mmCIF file of C-alpha atoms in Angstrom:
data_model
loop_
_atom_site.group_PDB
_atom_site.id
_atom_site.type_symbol
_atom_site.label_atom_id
_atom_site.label_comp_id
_atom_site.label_asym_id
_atom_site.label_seq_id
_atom_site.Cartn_x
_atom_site.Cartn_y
_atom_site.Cartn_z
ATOM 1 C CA UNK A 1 16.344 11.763 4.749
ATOM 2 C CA UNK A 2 16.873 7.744 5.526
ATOM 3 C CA UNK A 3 14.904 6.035 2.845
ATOM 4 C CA UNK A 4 14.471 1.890 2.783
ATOM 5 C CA UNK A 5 12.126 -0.234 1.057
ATOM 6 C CA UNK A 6 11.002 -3.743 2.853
ATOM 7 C CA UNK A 7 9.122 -6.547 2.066
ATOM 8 C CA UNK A 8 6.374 -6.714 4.265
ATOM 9 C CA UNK A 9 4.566 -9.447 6.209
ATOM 10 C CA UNK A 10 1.057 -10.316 8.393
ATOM 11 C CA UNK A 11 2.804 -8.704 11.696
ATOM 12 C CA UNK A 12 0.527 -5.701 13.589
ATOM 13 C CA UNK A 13 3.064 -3.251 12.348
ATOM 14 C CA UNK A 14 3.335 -4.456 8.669
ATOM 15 C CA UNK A 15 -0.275 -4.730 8.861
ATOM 16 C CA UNK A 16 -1.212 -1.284 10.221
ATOM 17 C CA UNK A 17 1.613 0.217 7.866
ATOM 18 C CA UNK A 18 -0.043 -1.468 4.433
ATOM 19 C CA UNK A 19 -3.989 -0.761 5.623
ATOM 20 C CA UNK A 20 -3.108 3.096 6.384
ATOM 21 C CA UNK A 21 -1.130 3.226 2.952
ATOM 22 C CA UNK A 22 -3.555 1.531 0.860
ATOM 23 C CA UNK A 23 -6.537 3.617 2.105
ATOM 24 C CA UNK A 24 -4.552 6.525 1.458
ATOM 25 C CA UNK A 25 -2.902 6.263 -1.476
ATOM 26 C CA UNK A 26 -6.405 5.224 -2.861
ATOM 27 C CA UNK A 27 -8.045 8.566 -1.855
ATOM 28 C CA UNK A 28 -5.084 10.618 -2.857
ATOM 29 C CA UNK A 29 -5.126 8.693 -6.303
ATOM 30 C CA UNK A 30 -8.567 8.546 -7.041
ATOM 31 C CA UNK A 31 -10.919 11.202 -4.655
ATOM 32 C CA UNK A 32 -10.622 13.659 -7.447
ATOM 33 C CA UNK A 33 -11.487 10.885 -10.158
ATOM 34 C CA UNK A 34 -14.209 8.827 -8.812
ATOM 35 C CA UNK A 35 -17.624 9.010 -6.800
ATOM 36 C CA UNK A 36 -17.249 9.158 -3.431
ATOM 37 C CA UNK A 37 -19.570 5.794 -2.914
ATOM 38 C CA UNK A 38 -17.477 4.177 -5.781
ATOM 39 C CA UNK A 39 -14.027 5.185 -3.923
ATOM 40 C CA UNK A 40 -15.488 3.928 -0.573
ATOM 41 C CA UNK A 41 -16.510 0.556 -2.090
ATOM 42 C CA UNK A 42 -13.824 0.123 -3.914
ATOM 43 C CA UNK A 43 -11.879 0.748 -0.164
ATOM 44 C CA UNK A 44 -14.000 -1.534 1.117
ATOM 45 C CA UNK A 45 -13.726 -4.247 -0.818
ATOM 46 C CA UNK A 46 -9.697 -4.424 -1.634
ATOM 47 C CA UNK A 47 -8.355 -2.606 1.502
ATOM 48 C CA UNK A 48 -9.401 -3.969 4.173
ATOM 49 C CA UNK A 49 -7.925 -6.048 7.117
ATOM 50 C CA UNK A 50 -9.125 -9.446 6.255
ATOM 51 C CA UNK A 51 -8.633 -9.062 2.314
ATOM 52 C CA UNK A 52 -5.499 -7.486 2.735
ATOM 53 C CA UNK A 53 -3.987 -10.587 5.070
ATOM 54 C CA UNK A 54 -5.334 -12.831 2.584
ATOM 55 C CA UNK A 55 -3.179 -10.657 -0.447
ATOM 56 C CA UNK A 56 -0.130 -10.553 1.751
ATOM 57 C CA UNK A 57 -0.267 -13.944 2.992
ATOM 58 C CA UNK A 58 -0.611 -15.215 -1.177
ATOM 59 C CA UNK A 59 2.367 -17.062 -2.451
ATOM 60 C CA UNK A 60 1.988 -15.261 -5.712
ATOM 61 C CA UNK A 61 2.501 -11.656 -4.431
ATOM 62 C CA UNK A 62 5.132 -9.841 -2.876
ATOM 63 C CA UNK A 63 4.635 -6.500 -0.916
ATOM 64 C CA UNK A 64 7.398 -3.629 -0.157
ATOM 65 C CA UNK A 65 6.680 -0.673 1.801
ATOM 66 C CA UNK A 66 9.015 1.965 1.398
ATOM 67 C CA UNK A 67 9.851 4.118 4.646
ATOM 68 C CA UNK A 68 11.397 7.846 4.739
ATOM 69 C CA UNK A 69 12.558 8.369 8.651
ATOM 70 C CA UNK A 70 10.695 4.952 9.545
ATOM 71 C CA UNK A 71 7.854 5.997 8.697
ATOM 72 C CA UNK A 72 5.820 4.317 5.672
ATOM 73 C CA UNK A 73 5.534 6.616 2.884
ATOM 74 C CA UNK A 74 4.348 4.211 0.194
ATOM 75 C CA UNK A 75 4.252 0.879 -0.946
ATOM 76 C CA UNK A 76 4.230 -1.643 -3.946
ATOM 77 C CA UNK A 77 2.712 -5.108 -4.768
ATOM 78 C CA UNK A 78 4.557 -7.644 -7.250
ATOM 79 C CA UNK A 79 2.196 -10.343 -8.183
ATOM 80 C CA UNK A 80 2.719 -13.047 -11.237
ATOM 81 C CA UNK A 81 -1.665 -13.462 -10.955
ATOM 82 C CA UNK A 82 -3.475 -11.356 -13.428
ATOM 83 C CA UNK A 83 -4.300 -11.232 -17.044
ATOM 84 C CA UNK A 84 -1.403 -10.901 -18.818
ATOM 85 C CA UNK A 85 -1.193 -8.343 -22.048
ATOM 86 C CA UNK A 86 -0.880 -10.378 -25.436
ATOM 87 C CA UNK A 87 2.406 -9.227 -25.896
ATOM 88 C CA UNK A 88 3.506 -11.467 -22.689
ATOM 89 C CA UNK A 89 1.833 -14.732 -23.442
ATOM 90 C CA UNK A 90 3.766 -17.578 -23.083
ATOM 91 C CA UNK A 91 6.562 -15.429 -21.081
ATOM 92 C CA UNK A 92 7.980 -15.245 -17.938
ATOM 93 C CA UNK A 93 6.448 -12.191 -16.833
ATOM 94 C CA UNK A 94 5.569 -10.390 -13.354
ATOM 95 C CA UNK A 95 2.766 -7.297 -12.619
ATOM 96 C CA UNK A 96 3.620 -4.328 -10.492
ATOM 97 C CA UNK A 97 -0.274 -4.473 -9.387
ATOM 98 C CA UNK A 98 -0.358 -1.610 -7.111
ATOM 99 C CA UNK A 99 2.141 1.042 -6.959
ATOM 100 C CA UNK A 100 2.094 4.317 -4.775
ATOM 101 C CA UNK A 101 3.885 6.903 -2.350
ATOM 102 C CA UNK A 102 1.923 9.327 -0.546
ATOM 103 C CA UNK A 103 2.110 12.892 -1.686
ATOM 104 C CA UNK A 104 3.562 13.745 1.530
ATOM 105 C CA UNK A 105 6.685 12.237 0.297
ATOM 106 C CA UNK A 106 7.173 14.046 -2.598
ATOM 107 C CA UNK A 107 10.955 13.902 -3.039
ATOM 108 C CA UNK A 108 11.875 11.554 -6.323
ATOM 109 C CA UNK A 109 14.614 9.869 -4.447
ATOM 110 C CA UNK A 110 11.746 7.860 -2.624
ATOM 111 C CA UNK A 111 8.731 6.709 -6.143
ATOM 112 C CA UNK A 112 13.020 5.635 -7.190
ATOM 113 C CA UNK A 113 13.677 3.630 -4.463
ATOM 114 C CA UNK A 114 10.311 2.198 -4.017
ATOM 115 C CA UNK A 115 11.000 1.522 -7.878
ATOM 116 C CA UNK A 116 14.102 -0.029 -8.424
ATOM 117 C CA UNK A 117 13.597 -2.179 -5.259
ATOM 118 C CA UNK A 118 10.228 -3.907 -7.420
ATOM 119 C CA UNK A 119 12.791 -4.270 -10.492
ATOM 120 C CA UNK A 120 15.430 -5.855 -8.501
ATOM 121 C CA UNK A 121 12.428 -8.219 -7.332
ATOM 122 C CA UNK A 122 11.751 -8.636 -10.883
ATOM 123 C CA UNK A 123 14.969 -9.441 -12.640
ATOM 124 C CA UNK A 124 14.052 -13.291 -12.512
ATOM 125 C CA UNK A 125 11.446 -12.663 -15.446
ATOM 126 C CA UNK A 126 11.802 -11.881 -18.843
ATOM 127 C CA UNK A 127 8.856 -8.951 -18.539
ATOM 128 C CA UNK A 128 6.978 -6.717 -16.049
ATOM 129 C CA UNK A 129 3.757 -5.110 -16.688
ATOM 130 C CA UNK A 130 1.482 -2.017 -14.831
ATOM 131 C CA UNK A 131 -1.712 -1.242 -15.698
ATOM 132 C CA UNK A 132 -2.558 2.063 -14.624
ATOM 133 C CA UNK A 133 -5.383 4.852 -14.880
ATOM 134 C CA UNK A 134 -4.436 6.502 -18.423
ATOM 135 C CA UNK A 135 -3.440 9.789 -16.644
ATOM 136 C CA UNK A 136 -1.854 8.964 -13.483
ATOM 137 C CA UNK A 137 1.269 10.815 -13.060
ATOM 138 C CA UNK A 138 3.355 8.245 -12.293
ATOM 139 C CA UNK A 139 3.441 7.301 -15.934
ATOM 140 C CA UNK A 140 6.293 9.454 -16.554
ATOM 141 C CA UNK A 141 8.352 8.182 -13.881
ATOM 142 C CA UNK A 142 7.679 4.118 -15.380
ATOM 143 C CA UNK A 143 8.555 5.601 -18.718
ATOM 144 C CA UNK A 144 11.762 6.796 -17.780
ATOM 145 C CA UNK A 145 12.391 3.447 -16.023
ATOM 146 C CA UNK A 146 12.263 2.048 -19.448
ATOM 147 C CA UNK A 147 8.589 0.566 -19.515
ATOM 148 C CA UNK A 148 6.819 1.098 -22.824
ATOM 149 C CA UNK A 149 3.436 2.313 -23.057
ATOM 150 C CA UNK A 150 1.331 0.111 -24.957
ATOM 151 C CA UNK A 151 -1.628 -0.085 -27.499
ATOM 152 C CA UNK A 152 -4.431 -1.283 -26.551
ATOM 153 C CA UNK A 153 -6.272 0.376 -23.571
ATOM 154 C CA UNK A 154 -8.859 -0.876 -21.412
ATOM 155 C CA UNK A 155 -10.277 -0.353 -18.469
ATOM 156 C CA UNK A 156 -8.678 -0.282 -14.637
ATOM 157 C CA UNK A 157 -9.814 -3.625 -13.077
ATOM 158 C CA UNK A 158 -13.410 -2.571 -11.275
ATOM 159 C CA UNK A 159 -12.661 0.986 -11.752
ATOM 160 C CA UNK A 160 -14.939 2.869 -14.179
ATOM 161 C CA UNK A 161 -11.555 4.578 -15.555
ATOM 162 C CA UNK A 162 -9.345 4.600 -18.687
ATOM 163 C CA UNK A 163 -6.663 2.319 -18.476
ATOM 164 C CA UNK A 164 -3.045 1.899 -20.343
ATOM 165 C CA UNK A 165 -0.380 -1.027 -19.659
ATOM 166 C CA UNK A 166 3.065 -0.205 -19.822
ATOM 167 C CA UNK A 167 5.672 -3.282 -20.549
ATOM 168 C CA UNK A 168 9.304 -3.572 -19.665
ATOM 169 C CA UNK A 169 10.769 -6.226 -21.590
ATOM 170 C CA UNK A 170 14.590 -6.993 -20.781
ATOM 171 C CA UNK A 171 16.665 -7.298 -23.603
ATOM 172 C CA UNK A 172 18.401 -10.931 -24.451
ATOM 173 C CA UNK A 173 21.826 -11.743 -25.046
ATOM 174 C CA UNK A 174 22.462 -14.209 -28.331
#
């Protein structure tokens, strides 16, 4: 198995790559939580074509698609836009906004790679962040990375679901 995560631009093949993955990973992370009319406008809105171009094309966010065999099994969005937790103010801190690989691709070698790629992409700033639906299994997998689950809870951006933010803070040298 040949895995390799990419940053991804507004080419057809980048493009068709991020809008299958996106729609995807949505249904596969949410089908079982939401209404299907909430899901689809929730698609609608944030997934497709033009919106999507407009995200990839924004200085402030980076995208990564991570293939297995050349094919795109999942992919990742690094963003330093959002409303950051208190515990970040007046930091240096990026957001892993969006963060998926398809259940197809179940081996751990690939949510790793697709991982560790973001925190290389990261190591400029003093703290990353993910806010995430309070049971997505994932969780574990940020946990182990050394994110921290915080506090405070809220609620997933439009989504009418429970929400935690887990912080990685890197440790500095006196």
């Amino acid at each position: 198995m040949n895995i390799i995560t990419k940053f991804t631009v507004v080419t057809k093949q980048g493009m068709e790559a991020l809008l299958m993955l996106t729609k995807e990973l949505a249904i596969e992370k949410y089908s079982t939580l939401l209404e299907q009319k909430t899901l689809d406008n929730y698609i609608f809105k944030n997934f497709n074509e033009r919106a999507l171009v407009a995200e990839v094309n924004n200085i402030s966010n980076q995208w990564l698609i991570v293939y297995v065999d050349d094919q795109p099994a999942g992919y990742a969005c690094i963003t330093s836009k959002g409303k950051r937790p208190e515990a970040l103010e007046g930091k240096r801190a990026a957001r892993i906004v969006d963060f998926g690989v398809l259940k197809k691709y179940p081996a751990p070698a690939v949510k790793d790679a697709l991982l560790e790629k973001c925190l290389t992409v990261c190591k400029p700033y003093e703290s990353v962040w993910i806010t995430e639906y309070a049971d997505n299994p994932l969780i574990e997998l940020f946990e182990n990375k050394g994110f921290t689950r915080q506090q405070a809870t809220g609620q997933l951006d439009e989504l009418p679901l429970a929400s935690v933010c887990l912080i990685s803070e890197k440790l500095s040298v006196h």
